Amino acid sequence: MIELKNLVKRYGDHLAVDHLNLTIEDGKIYGFLGPNGAGKSTTMNMMTGYLSATEGDIIVNGHNVLEEPEEAKSCIGYLPEQPPLYMDMTVGEYLRFCAELKKVPKEQRAAQVEQVEEMARLTDVSGRLIKNLSKGYRQRVGLAQAILGFPPIIILDEPTVGLDPKQIIEIRDLIRQLSKEHTVILSSHILSEVQEICDEIIIISHGRLVANDSADHLEEHLRGASKLNLVVKGGAEDVTAALSAVAGVRSVQAKAGEDGACAVTLEQEQGADPREAIFYALADARLPILEMKQTQASLEKVFLELTDDAPAPAPEKKRRLRRRRPTAQEAEEAALDAPEEPATSEENPHTAELDESAEPEFDDLYEVTLPEDADSEAPQEASAEPTEEEKEDAQ
């Protein structure tokens, strides 16, 4: 069992997971849904100990991930969105290496590696280098390493990415097989797949939990959200009046169209089927039905409705104060109003006010008196004649 208590994860000013509280029970397949950027992968990484939480606690089978990381991690097998593979290893070498990392007893490693290869349909490629495998086979190798050690909890982030339809069916069967002895948490953007194989569905948006219910209860909710679309010949007011009196109709929206017909959308009450009553009501009102179609709300529509209703919290922006540049007229007036002499400070002696009478004449300080017989130009130094020894050396 996994318990998330007031879980928070921040990246600077961005709040990726917002006080998430969730309990995952044993022996079920959980579908973990949410749009891109909702915090699914971040939550999974915190569950498995790959990321630390900013706030809150994660309890895995009674072990706190922060206080007892090794005990908690030993209970989880994890397949991230990008499988952690060593491309220069063969499939068999990599799985034996993972078994050693997971501290599988030495006498059991060979049997477990052979078993997970068979479960993931990797027996035929056991001796091939991982870099030479297709994306689908690489995904299978990542799934096999998650199963190794047979932990009680298996977390799979997009396990069917890159698989062909036949492989997807095989992975679904494998997940159902694993759920008999393991708790499986499955993240996927294929909602029909989640609805088909999952017992519980969890939906998060902007780091917050927006739905957590069983698939059966969600299906009941979906049936209650079914609608009827009609095209009726007649005025919108007459059609609305006729349909509002029909039992089982919750709301009516009619919009006038072309050729004297109007488009009608009916929302019916949960468990009701008012189609026959609608036919007779419009027939009595002399309003012929040109088209009637029932639309059953799907998981996709509920998913969009729940995620659209949870807007992202706007980050706080610091207000920047800008100084307005003065106009030419304002600058001229400010120059006229300014004092002629700058203000001085009594504390700073260097800015003390100077007496104009005591001001030194700088020309006198730099005046130089030359003798009358002195040449105006600097004398040039005469070059000395070389001695006899220097001449001999030069020769």
Tab-separated table of C-alpha atoms in Angstrom:
chain	number	residue	atom	x	y	z
A	1	MET	CA	0.000	0.000	0.000
A	2	ILE	CA	1.162	3.537	-0.782
A	3	GLU	CA	0.027	6.606	1.134
A	4	LEU	CA	0.687	10.144	-0.065
A	5	LYS	CA	0.162	12.714	2.681
A	6	ASN	CA	0.035	16.403	1.768
A	7	LEU	CA	2.632	15.864	-0.960
A	8	VAL	CA	4.166	19.011	-2.458
A	9	LYS	CA	6.891	19.464	-5.074
A	10	ARG	CA	8.180	22.858	-6.168
A	11	TYR	CA	10.662	23.735	-8.885
A	12	GLY	CA	11.525	27.308	-8.020
A	13	ASP	CA	8.305	29.300	-8.458
A	14	HIS	CA	6.544	26.432	-10.281
A	15	LEU	CA	4.273	24.218	-8.159
A	16	ALA	CA	4.369	20.797	-9.849
A	17	VAL	CA	2.466	18.827	-7.164
A	18	ASP	CA	-0.005	20.705	-4.985
A	19	HIS	CA	-0.768	19.096	-1.583
A	20	LEU	CA	-1.693	15.699	-2.994
A	21	ASN	CA	-3.369	13.176	-0.674
A	22	LEU	CA	-3.880	9.682	-2.036
A	23	THR	CA	-4.136	6.082	-0.828
A	24	ILE	CA	-3.297	3.174	-3.156
A	25	GLU	CA	-4.501	-0.202	-1.925
A	26	ASP	CA	-3.071	-3.637	-2.610
A	27	GLY	CA	-4.098	-5.996	-5.401
A	28	LYS	CA	-5.547	-3.499	-7.885
A	29	ILE	CA	-4.602	-1.908	-11.188
A	30	TYR	CA	-4.632	1.880	-10.942
A	31	GLY	CA	-4.849	4.118	-13.983
A	32	PHE	CA	-2.948	7.345	-13.385
A	33	LEU	CA	-4.218	10.017	-15.779
A	34	GLY	CA	-3.552	13.668	-16.391
A	35	PRO	CA	-2.595	16.065	-19.181
A	36	ASN	CA	1.021	16.815	-19.995
A	37	GLY	CA	2.573	18.830	-17.190
A	38	ALA	CA	-0.047	17.710	-14.656
A	39	GLY	CA	2.581	16.193	-12.337
A	40	LYS	CA	2.163	12.461	-13.081
A	41	SER	CA	5.821	11.645	-13.695
A	42	THR	CA	6.916	13.894	-10.830
A	43	THR	CA	4.568	12.081	-8.452
A	44	MET	CA	5.813	8.685	-9.644
A	45	ASN	CA	9.432	9.750	-9.250
A	46	MET	CA	8.721	10.835	-5.674
A	47	MET	CA	6.930	7.549	-4.923
A	48	THR	CA	9.977	5.598	-6.048
A	49	GLY	CA	12.500	7.843	-4.285
A	50	TYR	CA	14.068	9.250	-7.456
A	51	LEU	CA	12.973	12.753	-6.397
A	52	SER	CA	12.635	14.203	-2.932
A	53	ALA	CA	9.409	15.925	-1.930
A	54	THR	CA	9.380	19.585	-0.953
A	55	GLU	CA	6.734	18.844	1.679
A	56	GLY	CA	4.692	15.860	2.821
A	57	ASP	CA	5.283	12.154	3.412
A	58	ILE	CA	5.257	9.023	1.244
A	59	ILE	CA	4.651	5.715	3.020
A	60	VAL	CA	5.331	2.513	1.046
A	61	ASN	CA	4.234	-0.661	2.842
A	62	GLY	CA	4.827	1.046	6.190
A	63	HIS	CA	8.242	2.499	5.225
A	64	ASN	CA	8.762	6.236	4.896
A	65	VAL	CA	10.628	6.933	1.653
A	66	LEU	CA	12.654	9.710	3.299
A	67	GLU	CA	13.534	7.896	6.521
A	68	GLU	CA	13.853	4.319	5.183
A	69	PRO	CA	14.722	4.703	1.501
A	70	GLU	CA	16.219	1.247	0.909
A	71	GLU	CA	13.310	-0.609	2.517
A	72	ALA	CA	10.764	1.494	0.625
A	73	LYS	CA	12.527	1.178	-2.753
A	74	SER	CA	12.818	-2.590	-2.398
A	75	CYS	CA	9.009	-2.768	-2.486
A	76	ILE	CA	8.734	-1.029	-5.879
A	77	GLY	CA	9.589	-1.959	-9.453
A	78	TYR	CA	9.655	1.091	-11.707
A	79	LEU	CA	9.552	1.579	-15.460
A	80	PRO	CA	10.110	5.294	-16.209
A	81	GLU	CA	8.985	6.929	-19.429
A	82	GLN	CA	12.535	6.607	-20.792
A	83	PRO	CA	13.816	3.126	-19.794
A	84	PRO	CA	17.299	3.252	-18.156
A	85	LEU	CA	19.149	0.954	-20.532
A	86	TYR	CA	22.845	0.306	-21.195
A	87	MET	CA	23.050	0.090	-24.967
A	88	ASP	CA	26.358	-1.805	-25.111
A	89	MET	CA	25.017	-4.703	-23.029
A	90	THR	CA	23.051	-7.659	-24.301
A	91	VAL	CA	19.550	-8.181	-22.959
A	92	GLY	CA	20.691	-11.079	-20.759
A	93	GLU	CA	23.703	-9.171	-19.395
A	94	TYR	CA	21.569	-6.150	-18.556
A	95	LEU	CA	18.922	-8.168	-16.735
A	96	ARG	CA	21.561	-10.073	-14.741
A	97	PHE	CA	23.128	-6.728	-13.837
A	98	CYS	CA	19.722	-5.381	-12.684
A	99	ALA	CA	19.111	-8.536	-10.642
A	100	GLU	CA	22.409	-7.964	-8.860
A	101	LEU	CA	21.538	-4.296	-8.210
A	102	LYS	CA	18.202	-5.359	-6.741
A	103	LYS	CA	20.040	-7.791	-4.444
A	104	VAL	CA	18.283	-10.855	-5.798
A	105	PRO	CA	19.917	-13.893	-4.144
A	106	LYS	CA	22.695	-15.269	-6.337
A	107	GLU	CA	21.178	-18.738	-6.597
A	108	GLN	CA	17.879	-17.228	-7.869
A	109	ARG	CA	19.208	-14.740	-10.438
A	110	ALA	CA	19.444	-17.037	-13.445
A	111	ALA	CA	15.945	-18.436	-12.885
A	112	GLN	CA	14.398	-14.975	-12.401
A	113	VAL	CA	16.111	-13.549	-15.471
A	114	GLU	CA	14.841	-16.452	-17.556
A	115	GLN	CA	11.341	-16.039	-16.114
A	116	VAL	CA	11.042	-12.276	-16.791
A	117	GLU	CA	12.468	-12.751	-20.304
A	118	GLU	CA	9.695	-15.224	-20.993
A	119	MET	CA	7.044	-12.951	-19.471
A	120	ALA	CA	8.175	-9.962	-21.563
A	121	ARG	CA	8.689	-12.119	-24.701
A	122	LEU	CA	12.442	-11.429	-24.805
A	123	THR	CA	13.767	-14.992	-24.967
A	124	ASP	CA	14.569	-14.785	-28.686
A	125	VAL	CA	16.633	-11.583	-28.299
A	126	SER	CA	18.403	-12.412	-25.024
A	127	GLY	CA	21.843	-12.475	-26.693
A	128	ARG	CA	21.436	-9.336	-28.800
A	129	LEU	CA	22.843	-5.915	-27.954
A	130	ILE	CA	20.217	-3.508	-26.671
A	131	LYS	CA	21.351	-0.784	-29.110
A	132	ASN	CA	20.394	-3.066	-32.006
A	133	LEU	CA	16.817	-3.577	-30.758
A	134	SER	CA	13.749	-1.698	-31.916
A	135	LYS	CA	12.019	0.815	-29.651
A	136	GLY	CA	9.301	-1.694	-28.813
A	137	TYR	CA	11.796	-4.324	-27.700
A	138	ARG	CA	13.690	-1.751	-25.646
A	139	GLN	CA	10.430	-0.937	-23.905
A	140	ARG	CA	10.007	-4.628	-23.122
A	141	VAL	CA	13.522	-4.784	-21.651
A	142	GLY	CA	12.632	-1.871	-19.372
A	143	LEU	CA	9.452	-3.652	-18.329
A	144	ALA	CA	11.411	-6.833	-17.591
A	145	GLN	CA	13.812	-4.991	-15.265
A	146	ALA	CA	10.830	-3.499	-13.411
A	147	ILE	CA	9.425	-6.987	-12.794
A	148	LEU	CA	12.763	-8.426	-11.627
A	149	GLY	CA	12.743	-9.292	-7.949
A	150	PHE	CA	8.920	-9.473	-8.115
A	151	PRO	CA	8.287	-6.460	-5.847
A	152	PRO	CA	4.758	-6.059	-4.419
A	153	ILE	CA	4.249	-2.717	-6.230
A	154	ILE	CA	4.980	-2.125	-9.917
A	155	ILE	CA	4.813	1.406	-11.353
A	156	LEU	CA	4.693	1.718	-15.149
A	157	ASP	CA	4.961	5.109	-16.863
A	158	GLU	CA	3.646	4.800	-20.441
A	159	PRO	CA	4.516	1.086	-20.808
A	160	THR	CA	2.987	0.680	-24.285
A	161	VAL	CA	4.799	3.573	-25.989
A	162	GLY	CA	6.398	2.415	-29.230
A	163	LEU	CA	4.692	-0.985	-29.303
A	164	ASP	CA	2.727	-2.330	-32.242
A	165	PRO	CA	-0.914	-3.412	-31.737
A	166	LYS	CA	0.027	-7.052	-31.156
A	167	GLN	CA	2.641	-6.116	-28.558
A	168	ILE	CA	0.170	-3.774	-26.825
A	169	ILE	CA	-2.275	-6.659	-26.407
A	170	GLU	CA	0.519	-8.837	-24.992
A	171	ILE	CA	1.543	-6.140	-22.478
A	172	ARG	CA	-2.086	-5.713	-21.399
A	173	ASP	CA	-2.321	-9.437	-20.737
A	174	LEU	CA	0.941	-9.287	-18.793
A	175	ILE	CA	-0.363	-6.415	-16.642
A	176	ARG	CA	-3.525	-8.385	-15.864
A	177	GLN	CA	-1.367	-11.363	-14.939
A	178	LEU	CA	0.816	-9.212	-12.661
A	179	SER	CA	-2.219	-7.750	-10.892
A	180	LYS	CA	-3.005	-11.160	-9.389
A	181	GLU	CA	0.025	-10.866	-7.090
A	182	HIS	CA	1.102	-7.229	-7.416
A	183	THR	CA	-0.324	-3.725	-7.175
A	184	VAL	CA	0.118	-2.046	-10.553
A	185	ILE	CA	0.090	1.717	-11.149
A	186	LEU	CA	-0.216	2.477	-14.836
A	187	SER	CA	0.202	5.880	-16.450
A	188	SER	CA	-1.032	6.250	-20.005
A	189	HIS	CA	-2.515	8.763	-22.437
A	190	ILE	CA	-4.536	6.002	-24.135
A	191	LEU	CA	-7.753	6.400	-22.138
A	192	SER	CA	-9.524	3.466	-23.744
A	193	GLU	CA	-6.666	1.227	-22.616
A	194	VAL	CA	-6.920	2.523	-19.045
A	195	GLN	CA	-10.681	2.065	-18.999
A	196	GLU	CA	-10.313	-1.513	-20.232
A	197	ILE	CA	-7.721	-2.891	-17.800
A	198	CYS	CA	-7.772	-0.638	-14.697
A	199	ASP	CA	-9.835	-1.198	-11.545
A	200	GLU	CA	-9.375	2.348	-10.197
A	201	ILE	CA	-8.836	5.583	-12.095
A	202	ILE	CA	-6.937	8.556	-10.664
A	203	ILE	CA	-6.983	11.886	-12.510
A	204	ILE	CA	-4.774	14.815	-11.553
A	205	SER	CA	-4.540	18.263	-13.098
A	206	HIS	CA	-2.020	20.998	-12.289
A	207	GLY	CA	-0.677	18.862	-9.458
A	208	ARG	CA	-4.068	18.489	-7.763
A	209	LEU	CA	-6.311	15.431	-7.428
A	210	VAL	CA	-9.546	15.922	-9.381
A	211	ALA	CA	-10.929	12.348	-9.502
A	212	ASN	CA	-10.315	9.059	-7.707
A	213	ASP	CA	-12.956	6.409	-8.201
A	214	SER	CA	-13.513	2.905	-9.424
A	215	ALA	CA	-14.127	2.241	-13.077
A	216	ASP	CA	-17.688	1.013	-12.311
A	217	HIS	CA	-18.645	4.251	-10.554
A	218	LEU	CA	-17.158	6.290	-13.351
A	219	GLU	CA	-19.193	4.337	-15.880
A	220	GLU	CA	-22.362	5.136	-13.911
A	221	HIS	CA	-21.355	8.773	-13.963
A	222	LEU	CA	-20.797	8.542	-17.707
A	223	ARG	CA	-24.215	7.011	-18.298
A	224	GLY	CA	-25.774	9.844	-16.319
A	225	ALA	CA	-24.044	12.382	-18.493
A	226	SER	CA	-25.479	11.086	-21.781
A	227	LYS	CA	-27.250	13.564	-24.037
A	228	LEU	CA	-29.702	13.577	-26.938
A	229	ASN	CA	-29.149	15.686	-30.042
A	230	LEU	CA	-32.225	16.403	-32.153
A	231	VAL	CA	-33.092	18.360	-35.253
A	232	VAL	CA	-36.753	19.440	-35.035
A	233	LYS	CA	-38.777	21.405	-37.574
A	234	GLY	CA	-40.335	24.294	-35.749
A	235	GLY	CA	-39.596	27.352	-33.652
A	236	ALA	CA	-37.110	27.177	-30.802
A	237	GLU	CA	-39.636	28.466	-28.244
A	238	ASP	CA	-42.302	25.914	-29.249
A	239	VAL	CA	-39.799	23.037	-29.152
A	240	THR	CA	-38.471	24.085	-25.743
A	241	ALA	CA	-41.983	24.339	-24.301
A	242	ALA	CA	-42.941	20.886	-25.620
A	243	LEU	CA	-39.808	19.141	-24.384
A	244	SER	CA	-39.627	20.798	-20.968
A	245	ALA	CA	-42.780	18.945	-19.925
A	246	VAL	CA	-41.321	15.501	-20.737
A	247	ALA	CA	-40.394	13.377	-17.717
A	248	GLY	CA	-36.726	12.432	-17.526
A	249	VAL	CA	-35.478	15.542	-19.332
A	250	ARG	CA	-33.173	17.638	-17.149
A	251	SER	CA	-32.439	20.552	-19.462
A	252	VAL	CA	-33.246	21.716	-23.004
A	253	GLN	CA	-31.163	23.932	-25.262
A	254	ALA	CA	-32.695	24.868	-28.615
A	255	LYS	CA	-31.054	26.970	-31.283
A	256	ALA	CA	-32.833	28.159	-34.420
A	257	GLY	CA	-31.269	27.001	-37.681
A	258	GLU	CA	-31.951	27.137	-41.385
A	259	ASP	CA	-35.062	25.960	-43.265
A	260	GLY	CA	-37.304	26.475	-40.231
A	261	ALA	CA	-35.554	23.746	-38.208
A	262	CYS	CA	-33.769	24.081	-34.874
A	263	ALA	CA	-30.962	22.087	-33.256
A	264	VAL	CA	-31.822	20.775	-29.804
A	265	THR	CA	-29.543	19.373	-27.107
A	266	LEU	CA	-31.252	17.468	-24.286
A	267	GLU	CA	-29.602	16.400	-21.059
A	268	GLN	CA	-31.461	13.472	-19.562
A	269	GLU	CA	-31.598	12.417	-15.936
A	270	GLN	CA	-29.463	9.531	-14.726
A	271	GLY	CA	-30.998	6.166	-15.593
A	272	ALA	CA	-33.790	7.709	-17.686
A	273	ASP	CA	-34.538	7.028	-21.360
A	274	PRO	CA	-37.090	9.620	-22.500
A	275	ARG	CA	-36.766	9.050	-26.252
A	276	GLU	CA	-40.232	7.520	-26.689
A	277	ALA	CA	-41.880	10.234	-24.588
A	278	ILE	CA	-40.041	12.901	-26.601
A	279	PHE	CA	-41.366	11.426	-29.856
A	280	TYR	CA	-44.994	11.542	-28.706
A	281	ALA	CA	-44.638	15.001	-27.130
A	282	LEU	CA	-43.315	16.537	-30.330
A	283	ALA	CA	-45.824	14.631	-32.441
A	284	ASP	CA	-48.711	16.038	-30.350
A	285	ALA	CA	-47.261	19.536	-30.794
A	286	ARG	CA	-47.041	19.021	-34.568
A	287	LEU	CA	-43.264	19.412	-34.472
A	288	PRO	CA	-41.728	16.687	-36.648
A	289	ILE	CA	-38.365	15.164	-35.661
A	290	LEU	CA	-35.917	15.232	-38.542
A	291	GLU	CA	-33.019	13.645	-36.648
A	292	MET	CA	-32.392	12.092	-33.215
A	293	LYS	CA	-29.032	10.856	-31.988
A	294	GLN	CA	-27.916	9.823	-28.510
A	295	THR	CA	-24.362	10.622	-27.489
A	296	GLN	CA	-22.883	8.700	-24.590
A	297	ALA	CA	-20.260	10.604	-22.661
A	298	SER	CA	-16.885	8.879	-22.879
A	299	LEU	CA	-13.935	8.819	-20.532
A	300	GLU	CA	-12.228	11.267	-22.880
A	301	LYS	CA	-15.016	13.819	-22.391
A	302	VAL	CA	-15.021	13.405	-18.623
A	303	PHE	CA	-11.235	13.686	-18.611
A	304	LEU	CA	-11.369	16.923	-20.606
A	305	GLU	CA	-14.139	18.302	-18.419
A	306	LEU	CA	-12.280	17.602	-15.185
A	307	THR	CA	-8.931	18.894	-16.391
A	308	ASP	CA	-10.383	22.020	-18.028
A	309	ASP	CA	-12.172	22.999	-14.833
A	310	ALA	CA	-8.895	23.114	-12.898
A	311	PRO	CA	-6.988	26.147	-14.181
A	312	ALA	CA	-3.317	26.424	-13.392
A	313	PRO	CA	-2.528	28.695	-10.443
A	314	ALA	CA	-1.084	31.922	-11.775
A	315	PRO	CA	2.398	32.597	-10.431
A	316	GLU	CA	2.852	35.745	-8.463
A	317	LYS	CA	4.493	38.428	-10.556
A	318	LYS	CA	6.492	41.180	-9.019
A	319	ARG	CA	5.310	44.588	-10.071
A	320	ARG	CA	7.980	46.542	-11.815
A	321	LEU	CA	7.888	50.286	-11.237
A	322	ARG	CA	8.926	52.327	-14.236
A	323	ARG	CA	9.905	55.953	-13.991
A	324	ARG	CA	8.241	58.109	-16.617
A	325	ARG	CA	10.676	60.022	-18.769
A	326	PRO	CA	10.028	63.776	-18.389
A	327	THR	CA	8.972	65.766	-21.435
A	328	ALA	CA	11.182	68.474	-22.918
A	329	GLN	CA	9.063	71.227	-21.325
A	330	GLU	CA	9.214	69.556	-17.891
A	331	ALA	CA	12.995	69.158	-18.175
A	332	GLU	CA	13.412	72.851	-19.068
A	333	GLU	CA	11.240	73.973	-16.149
A	334	ALA	CA	13.174	71.712	-13.761
A	335	ALA	CA	16.483	73.221	-14.962
A	336	LEU	CA	15.187	76.765	-14.336
A	337	ASP	CA	13.944	75.879	-10.860
A	338	ALA	CA	17.171	74.115	-9.844
A	339	PRO	CA	19.559	76.083	-7.555
A	340	GLU	CA	22.653	77.591	-9.164
A	341	GLU	CA	25.042	76.004	-6.641
A	342	PRO	CA	24.819	72.352	-5.589
A	343	ALA	CA	23.708	71.549	-2.084
A	344	THR	CA	26.586	70.758	0.264
A	345	SER	CA	26.880	68.492	3.238
A	346	GLU	CA	28.375	69.678	6.517
A	347	GLU	CA	29.467	66.177	7.405
A	348	ASN	CA	31.680	65.767	4.336
A	349	PRO	CA	34.601	68.226	4.376
A	350	HIS	CA	35.275	67.654	0.681
A	351	THR	CA	31.922	69.152	-0.228
A	352	ALA	CA	32.246	72.142	2.090
A	353	GLU	CA	31.484	75.481	0.495
A	354	LEU	CA	34.629	77.275	-0.721
A	355	ASP	CA	35.242	81.049	-0.536
A	356	GLU	CA	35.617	82.504	-4.004
A	357	SER	CA	38.256	85.024	-2.706
A	358	ALA	CA	40.487	82.196	-1.466
A	359	GLU	CA	40.296	80.347	-4.728
A	360	PRO	CA	43.883	79.694	-6.004
A	361	GLU	CA	45.032	80.881	-9.365
A	362	PHE	CA	46.132	77.746	-11.120
A	363	ASP	CA	48.103	79.619	-13.782
A	364	ASP	CA	50.548	80.919	-11.139
A	365	LEU	CA	51.070	77.440	-9.713
A	366	TYR	CA	52.300	76.080	-12.992
A	367	GLU	CA	54.360	79.105	-14.125
A	368	VAL	CA	58.060	78.346	-14.780
A	369	THR	CA	60.792	81.049	-14.999
A	370	LEU	CA	63.602	80.318	-17.421
A	371	PRO	CA	67.031	82.062	-17.489
A	372	GLU	CA	67.513	84.639	-20.211
A	373	ASP	CA	70.371	82.740	-21.936
A	374	ALA	CA	68.484	79.458	-21.909
A	375	ASP	CA	67.560	77.995	-25.272
A	376	SER	CA	63.911	77.552	-25.933
A	377	GLU	CA	64.537	74.031	-27.137
A	378	ALA	CA	66.046	71.266	-25.050
A	379	PRO	CA	69.737	70.710	-25.852
A	380	GLN	CA	70.540	67.635	-27.818
A	381	GLU	CA	73.014	65.216	-26.304
A	382	ALA	CA	76.205	64.949	-28.397
A	383	SER	CA	77.147	61.496	-29.496
A	384	ALA	CA	80.487	60.281	-28.069
A	385	GLU	CA	83.312	59.256	-30.468
A	386	PRO	CA	84.270	55.561	-30.376
A	387	THR	CA	87.608	54.700	-28.827
A	388	GLU	CA	90.469	52.910	-30.587
A	389	GLU	CA	89.584	49.609	-28.921
A	390	GLU	CA	85.948	49.846	-30.063
A	391	LYS	CA	87.119	50.519	-33.647
A	392	GLU	CA	89.347	47.439	-33.575
A	393	ASP	CA	86.489	45.327	-32.224
A	394	ALA	CA	84.198	46.596	-34.937
A	395	GLN	CA	86.744	45.635	-37.619
